[in-house]
JSON list of C-alpha atoms in Angstrom, two decimals:
[
{"chain": "A", "resi": 1, "resn": "VAL", "atom": "CA", "xyz": [23.23, 5.87, -2.93]},
{"chain": "A", "resi": 2, "resn": "ASP", "atom": "CA", "xyz": [26.87, 6.02, -1.63]},
{"chain": "A", "resi": 3, "resn": "ASN", "atom": "CA", "xyz": [26.15, 3.87, 1.36]},
{"chain": "A", "resi": 4, "resn": "ASN", "atom": "CA", "xyz": [24.76, 0.79, -0.68]},
{"chain": "A", "resi": 5, "resn": "ASP", "atom": "CA", "xyz": [26.26, -1.46, -3.21]},
{"chain": "A", "resi": 6, "resn": "ILE", "atom": "CA", "xyz": [23.12, -1.18, -5.21]},
{"chain": "A", "resi": 7, "resn": "ALA", "atom": "CA", "xyz": [20.51, 1.52, -5.08]},
{"chain": "A", "resi": 8, "resn": "VAL", "atom": "CA", "xyz": [17.36, 2.27, -6.98]},
{"chain": "A", "resi": 9, "resn": "VAL", "atom": "CA", "xyz": [16.04, 5.75, -7.11]},
{"chain": "A", "resi": 10, "resn": "GLY", "atom": "CA", "xyz": [12.55, 6.12, -8.33]},
{"chain": "A", "resi": 11, "resn": "MET", "atom": "CA", "xyz": [8.89, 7.15, -7.73]},
{"chain": "A", "resi": 12, "resn": "ASP", "atom": "CA", "xyz": [5.84, 5.35, -6.45]},
{"chain": "A", "resi": 13, "resn": "GLN", "atom": "CA", "xyz": [3.26, 4.27, -8.96]},
{"chain": "A", "resi": 14, "resn": "ASN", "atom": "CA", "xyz": [5.80, 4.05, -11.87]},
{"chain": "A", "resi": 15, "resn": "PRO", "atom": "CA", "xyz": [5.61, 0.63, -13.47]},
{"chain": "A", "resi": 16, "resn": "VAL", "atom": "CA", "xyz": [9.13, 0.85, -14.78]},
{"chain": "A", "resi": 17, "resn": "VAL", "atom": "CA", "xyz": [10.58, 1.33, -11.35]},
{"chain": "A", "resi": 18, "resn": "LYS", "atom": "CA", "xyz": [8.60, -1.65, -10.17]},
{"chain": "A", "resi": 19, "resn": "LYS", "atom": "CA", "xyz": [9.92, -3.70, -13.02]},
{"chain": "A", "resi": 20, "resn": "ALA", "atom": "CA", "xyz": [13.57, -2.84, -12.05]},
{"chain": "A", "resi": 21, "resn": "ARG", "atom": "CA", "xyz": [12.92, -3.65, -8.49]},
{"chain": "A", "resi": 22, "resn": "LYS", "atom": "CA", "xyz": [11.26, -6.92, -9.32]},
{"chain": "A", "resi": 23, "resn": "ALA", "atom": "CA", "xyz": [14.24, -7.79, -11.62]},
{"chain": "A", "resi": 24, "resn": "LEU", "atom": "CA", "xyz": [16.64, -7.26, -8.71]},
{"chain": "A", "resi": 25, "resn": "ASP", "atom": "CA", "xyz": [14.52, -9.26, -6.27]},
{"chain": "A", "resi": 26, "resn": "ALA", "atom": "CA", "xyz": [14.23, -12.18, -8.82]},
{"chain": "A", "resi": 27, "resn": "ALA", "atom": "CA", "xyz": [18.21, -12.17, -9.13]},
{"chain": "A", "resi": 28, "resn": "GLY", "atom": "CA", "xyz": [18.31, -12.21, -5.24]},
{"chain": "A", "resi": 29, "resn": "LEU", "atom": "CA", "xyz": [20.36, -8.97, -5.20]},
{"chain": "A", "resi": 30, "resn": "ALA", "atom": "CA", "xyz": [20.13, -6.63, -2.07]},
{"chain": "A", "resi": 31, "resn": "TYR", "atom": "CA", "xyz": [19.41, -2.97, -2.88]},
{"chain": "A", "resi": 32, "resn": "ALA", "atom": "CA", "xyz": [18.33, 0.16, -1.17]},
{"chain": "A", "resi": 33, "resn": "TYR", "atom": "CA", "xyz": [15.21, 1.82, -2.60]},
{"chain": "A", "resi": 34, "resn": "VAL", "atom": "CA", "xyz": [14.91, 5.63, -2.55]},
{"chain": "A", "resi": 35, "resn": "GLY", "atom": "CA", "xyz": [11.48, 6.75, -3.45]},
{"chain": "A", "resi": 36, "resn": "HIS", "atom": "CA", "xyz": [10.69, 10.30, -4.23]},
{"chain": "A", "resi": 37, "resn": "GLY", "atom": "CA", "xyz": [6.96, 10.83, -4.19]},
{"chain": "A", "resi": 38, "resn": "SER", "atom": "CA", "xyz": [4.39, 9.77, -6.92]},
{"chain": "A", "resi": 39, "resn": "TYR", "atom": "CA", "xyz": [3.06, 11.25, -10.11]},
{"chain": "A", "resi": 40, "resn": "LEU", "atom": "CA", "xyz": [1.35, 14.11, -8.19]},
{"chain": "A", "resi": 41, "resn": "SER", "atom": "CA", "xyz": [3.97, 14.75, -5.37]},
{"chain": "A", "resi": 42, "resn": "GLY", "atom": "CA", "xyz": [7.56, 15.10, -5.01]},
{"chain": "A", "resi": 43, "resn": "TYR", "atom": "CA", "xyz": [8.26, 16.74, -8.44]},
{"chain": "A", "resi": 44, "resn": "ARG", "atom": "CA", "xyz": [10.90, 19.10, -7.08]},
{"chain": "A", "resi": 45, "resn": "ARG", "atom": "CA", "xyz": [12.78, 16.41, -5.33]},
{"chain": "A", "resi": 46, "resn": "ARG", "atom": "CA", "xyz": [12.67, 14.33, -8.45]},
{"chain": "A", "resi": 47, "resn": "LEU", "atom": "CA", "xyz": [13.86, 17.16, -10.65]},
{"chain": "A", "resi": 48, "resn": "ALA", "atom": "CA", "xyz": [16.82, 17.81, -8.26]},
{"chain": "A", "resi": 49, "resn": "VAL", "atom": "CA", "xyz": [17.78, 14.13, -8.66]},
{"chain": "A", "resi": 50, "resn": "LYS", "atom": "CA", "xyz": [17.61, 14.40, -12.41]},
{"chain": "A", "resi": 51, "resn": "MET", "atom": "CA", "xyz": [19.69, 17.40, -12.51]},
{"chain": "A", "resi": 52, "resn": "TRP", "atom": "CA", "xyz": [22.25, 15.92, -9.96]},
{"chain": "A", "resi": 53, "resn": "SER", "atom": "CA", "xyz": [22.58, 12.59, -11.94]},
{"chain": "A", "resi": 54, "resn": "GLY", "atom": "CA", "xyz": [22.15, 13.94, -15.44]},
{"chain": "A", "resi": 55, "resn": "TYR", "atom": "CA", "xyz": [19.79, 11.17, -16.30]},
{"chain": "A", "resi": 56, "resn": "PRO", "atom": "CA", "xyz": [16.24, 12.27, -17.37]},
{"chain": "A", "resi": 57, "resn": "THR", "atom": "CA", "xyz": [14.06, 9.35, -16.25]},
{"chain": "A", "resi": 58, "resn": "PHE", "atom": "CA", "xyz": [13.34, 6.79, -13.51]},
{"chain": "A", "resi": 59, "resn": "PRO", "atom": "CA", "xyz": [14.35, 4.40, -12.28]},
{"chain": "A", "resi": 60, "resn": "GLN", "atom": "CA", "xyz": [17.91, 5.37, -11.74]},
{"chain": "A", "resi": 61, "resn": "VAL", "atom": "CA", "xyz": [20.04, 2.27, -10.83]},
{"chain": "A", "resi": 62, "resn": "PHE", "atom": "CA", "xyz": [23.27, 2.93, -9.07]},
{"chain": "A", "resi": 63, "resn": "ILE", "atom": "CA", "xyz": [25.99, 0.21, -8.44]},
{"chain": "A", "resi": 64, "resn": "LYS", "atom": "CA", "xyz": [28.64, 1.27, -5.76]},
{"chain": "A", "resi": 65, "resn": "GLY", "atom": "CA", "xyz": [27.60, 4.79, -6.42]},
{"chain": "A", "resi": 66, "resn": "VAL", "atom": "CA", "xyz": [27.97, 4.84, -10.25]},
{"chain": "A", "resi": 67, "resn": "LEU", "atom": "CA", "xyz": [24.83, 5.43, -12.31]},
{"chain": "A", "resi": 68, "resn": "ILE", "atom": "CA", "xyz": [24.46, 2.52, -14.72]},
{"chain": "A", "resi": 69, "resn": "GLY", "atom": "CA", "xyz": [21.11, 3.66, -16.16]},
{"chain": "A", "resi": 70, "resn": "GLY", "atom": "CA", "xyz": [17.46, 2.77, -15.82]},
{"chain": "A", "resi": 71, "resn": "CYS", "atom": "CA", "xyz": [15.55, -0.47, -16.21]},
{"chain": "A", "resi": 72, "resn": "ALA", "atom": "CA", "xyz": [16.21, -0.98, -19.93]},
{"chain": "A", "resi": 73, "resn": "GLU", "atom": "CA", "xyz": [20.07, -1.04, -19.47]},
{"chain": "A", "resi": 74, "resn": "GLY", "atom": "CA", "xyz": [20.39, -4.47, -17.76]},
{"chain": "A", "resi": 75, "resn": "PHE", "atom": "CA", "xyz": [17.08, -5.66, -16.69]}
]
């Protein structure tokens, strides 16, 4: 997250994560995607991310290392 201007943290198979990524693609913005499993795997990693960020859902969109929210906050 710290090494990229825009980073999207999410999980596979989540339609809201896909929507956020699609919006960034449509805007022509480069971003790094950090995926943490799917609905059936990666739960512990996702929980650790949620506890670290203090944000309860995915996607988590970071700009220059600062969490700006999820998909609804700007996409």
